[in-house]
């Protein structure tokens, strides 16, 4: 099993897309903790 965190650009693309809602929530002053937990669970699965 080869474990590479940034193996290709698709992983970085997913990270960028997941960052956009976090920025929007932060600008609106909303709590991003639930979003962060869900995103962490998703990224572990990917």
Short mmCIF file of N, CA and C in Angstrom, two decimals:
data_model
loop_
_atom_site.label_atom_id
_atom_site.label_comp_id
_atom_site.label_asym_id
_atom_site.label_seq_id
_atom_site.Cartn_x
_atom_site.Cartn_y
_atom_site.Cartn_z
N UNK A 1 0.85 -1.18 0.00
CA UNK A 1 0.00 0.00 0.00
C UNK A 1 0.89 1.24 0.00
N UNK A 2 0.70 2.07 -0.98
CA UNK A 2 1.47 3.30 -1.09
C UNK A 2 0.60 4.45 -0.58
N UNK A 3 1.11 5.19 0.39
CA UNK A 3 0.36 6.28 1.00
C UNK A 3 0.96 7.61 0.58
N UNK A 4 0.31 8.27 -0.36
CA UNK A 4 0.76 9.58 -0.80
C UNK A 4 -0.38 10.56 -0.61
N UNK A 5 -0.12 11.59 0.17
CA UNK A 5 -1.18 12.53 0.49
C UNK A 5 -1.57 13.39 -0.71
N UNK A 6 -0.59 13.90 -1.42
CA UNK A 6 -0.86 14.75 -2.58
C UNK A 6 -0.42 14.03 -3.84
N UNK A 7 -1.00 12.89 -4.10
CA UNK A 7 -0.59 12.04 -5.21
C UNK A 7 -0.88 12.62 -6.57
N UNK A 8 -1.95 13.39 -6.69
CA UNK A 8 -2.29 13.97 -7.98
C UNK A 8 -3.04 15.28 -7.76
N UNK A 9 -3.35 15.95 -8.85
CA UNK A 9 -4.01 17.24 -8.75
C UNK A 9 -5.49 17.12 -8.39
N UNK A 10 -6.08 15.96 -8.57
CA UNK A 10 -7.49 15.77 -8.22
C UNK A 10 -7.70 15.96 -6.72
N UNK A 11 -6.78 15.48 -5.90
CA UNK A 11 -6.87 15.64 -4.45
C UNK A 11 -6.81 17.13 -4.07
N UNK A 12 -5.91 17.86 -4.71
CA UNK A 12 -5.81 19.30 -4.43
C UNK A 12 -7.06 20.03 -4.90
N UNK A 13 -7.65 19.59 -6.00
CA UNK A 13 -8.89 20.18 -6.50
C UNK A 13 -10.02 19.98 -5.50
N UNK A 14 -10.12 18.80 -4.92
CA UNK A 14 -11.15 18.53 -3.92
C UNK A 14 -10.91 19.39 -2.68
N UNK A 15 -9.66 19.54 -2.27
CA UNK A 15 -9.35 20.40 -1.13
C UNK A 15 -9.77 21.84 -1.40
N UNK A 16 -9.51 22.33 -2.60
CA UNK A 16 -9.88 23.70 -2.94
C UNK A 16 -11.39 23.87 -2.94
N UNK A 17 -12.11 22.91 -3.52
CA UNK A 17 -13.57 23.00 -3.54
C UNK A 17 -14.16 22.93 -2.15
N UNK A 18 -13.54 22.18 -1.27
CA UNK A 18 -14.06 22.07 0.09
C UNK A 18 -13.72 23.31 0.92
N UNK A 19 -12.73 24.07 0.50
CA UNK A 19 -12.35 25.27 1.24
C UNK A 19 -13.30 26.43 0.98
N UNK A 20 -13.92 26.48 -0.19
CA UNK A 20 -14.79 27.60 -0.55
C UNK A 20 -15.97 27.75 0.41
N UNK A 21 -16.73 26.69 0.72
CA UNK A 21 -17.83 26.86 1.69
C UNK A 21 -17.34 27.28 3.07
N UNK A 22 -16.17 26.83 3.48
CA UNK A 22 -15.63 27.23 4.78
C UNK A 22 -15.34 28.72 4.81
N UNK A 23 -14.83 29.25 3.72
CA UNK A 23 -14.56 30.69 3.63
C UNK A 23 -15.86 31.47 3.69
N UNK A 24 -16.87 31.01 2.95
CA UNK A 24 -18.17 31.70 2.94
C UNK A 24 -18.80 31.68 4.33
N UNK A 25 -18.76 30.53 4.99
CA UNK A 25 -19.31 30.44 6.34
C UNK A 25 -18.55 31.35 7.30
N UNK A 26 -17.25 31.43 7.16
CA UNK A 26 -16.45 32.30 8.02
C UNK A 26 -16.76 33.77 7.80
N UNK A 27 -16.96 34.16 6.55
CA UNK A 27 -17.28 35.56 6.25
C UNK A 27 -18.65 35.93 6.81
N UNK A 28 -19.60 34.99 6.74
CA UNK A 28 -20.94 35.25 7.27
C UNK A 28 -21.00 35.16 8.79
N UNK A 29 -19.92 34.73 9.42
CA UNK A 29 -19.88 34.65 10.87
C UNK A 29 -20.54 33.41 11.44
N UNK A 30 -20.74 32.42 10.62
CA UNK A 30 -21.38 31.17 11.07
C UNK A 30 -20.33 30.25 11.69
N UNK A 31 -20.80 29.30 12.48
CA UNK A 31 -19.93 28.31 13.09
C UNK A 31 -19.55 27.27 12.05
N UNK A 32 -18.25 27.09 11.82
CA UNK A 32 -17.81 26.14 10.79
C UNK A 32 -17.39 24.80 11.38
N UNK A 33 -17.55 24.64 12.69
CA UNK A 33 -17.13 23.38 13.31
C UNK A 33 -17.88 22.17 12.76
N UNK A 34 -19.23 22.20 12.63
CA UNK A 34 -19.92 21.03 12.05
C UNK A 34 -19.47 20.74 10.62
N UNK A 35 -19.25 21.78 9.84
CA UNK A 35 -18.77 21.59 8.47
C UNK A 35 -17.38 20.96 8.47
N UNK A 36 -16.53 21.41 9.37
CA UNK A 36 -15.18 20.87 9.46
C UNK A 36 -15.17 19.40 9.84
N UNK A 37 -16.06 19.02 10.75
CA UNK A 37 -16.13 17.61 11.16
C UNK A 37 -16.59 16.75 10.00
N UNK A 38 -17.64 17.17 9.30
CA UNK A 38 -18.14 16.40 8.16
C UNK A 38 -17.09 16.32 7.05
N UNK A 39 -16.41 17.42 6.82
CA UNK A 39 -15.38 17.43 5.78
C UNK A 39 -14.21 16.51 6.15
N UNK A 40 -13.84 16.50 7.41
CA UNK A 40 -12.76 15.62 7.86
C UNK A 40 -13.13 14.15 7.66
N UNK A 41 -14.36 13.81 8.00
CA UNK A 41 -14.82 12.43 7.80
C UNK A 41 -14.79 12.07 6.32
N UNK A 42 -15.24 13.00 5.47
CA UNK A 42 -15.23 12.76 4.03
C UNK A 42 -13.81 12.58 3.49
N UNK A 43 -12.89 13.44 3.93
CA UNK A 43 -11.53 13.39 3.40
C UNK A 43 -10.79 12.13 3.86
N UNK A 44 -11.13 11.61 5.02
CA UNK A 44 -10.52 10.36 5.46
C UNK A 44 -10.99 9.22 4.55
N UNK A 45 -12.25 9.31 4.11
CA UNK A 45 -12.80 8.28 3.23
C UNK A 45 -12.24 8.34 1.82
N UNK A 46 -11.82 9.52 1.38
CA UNK A 46 -11.28 9.67 0.03
C UNK A 46 -9.88 9.17 0.05
#
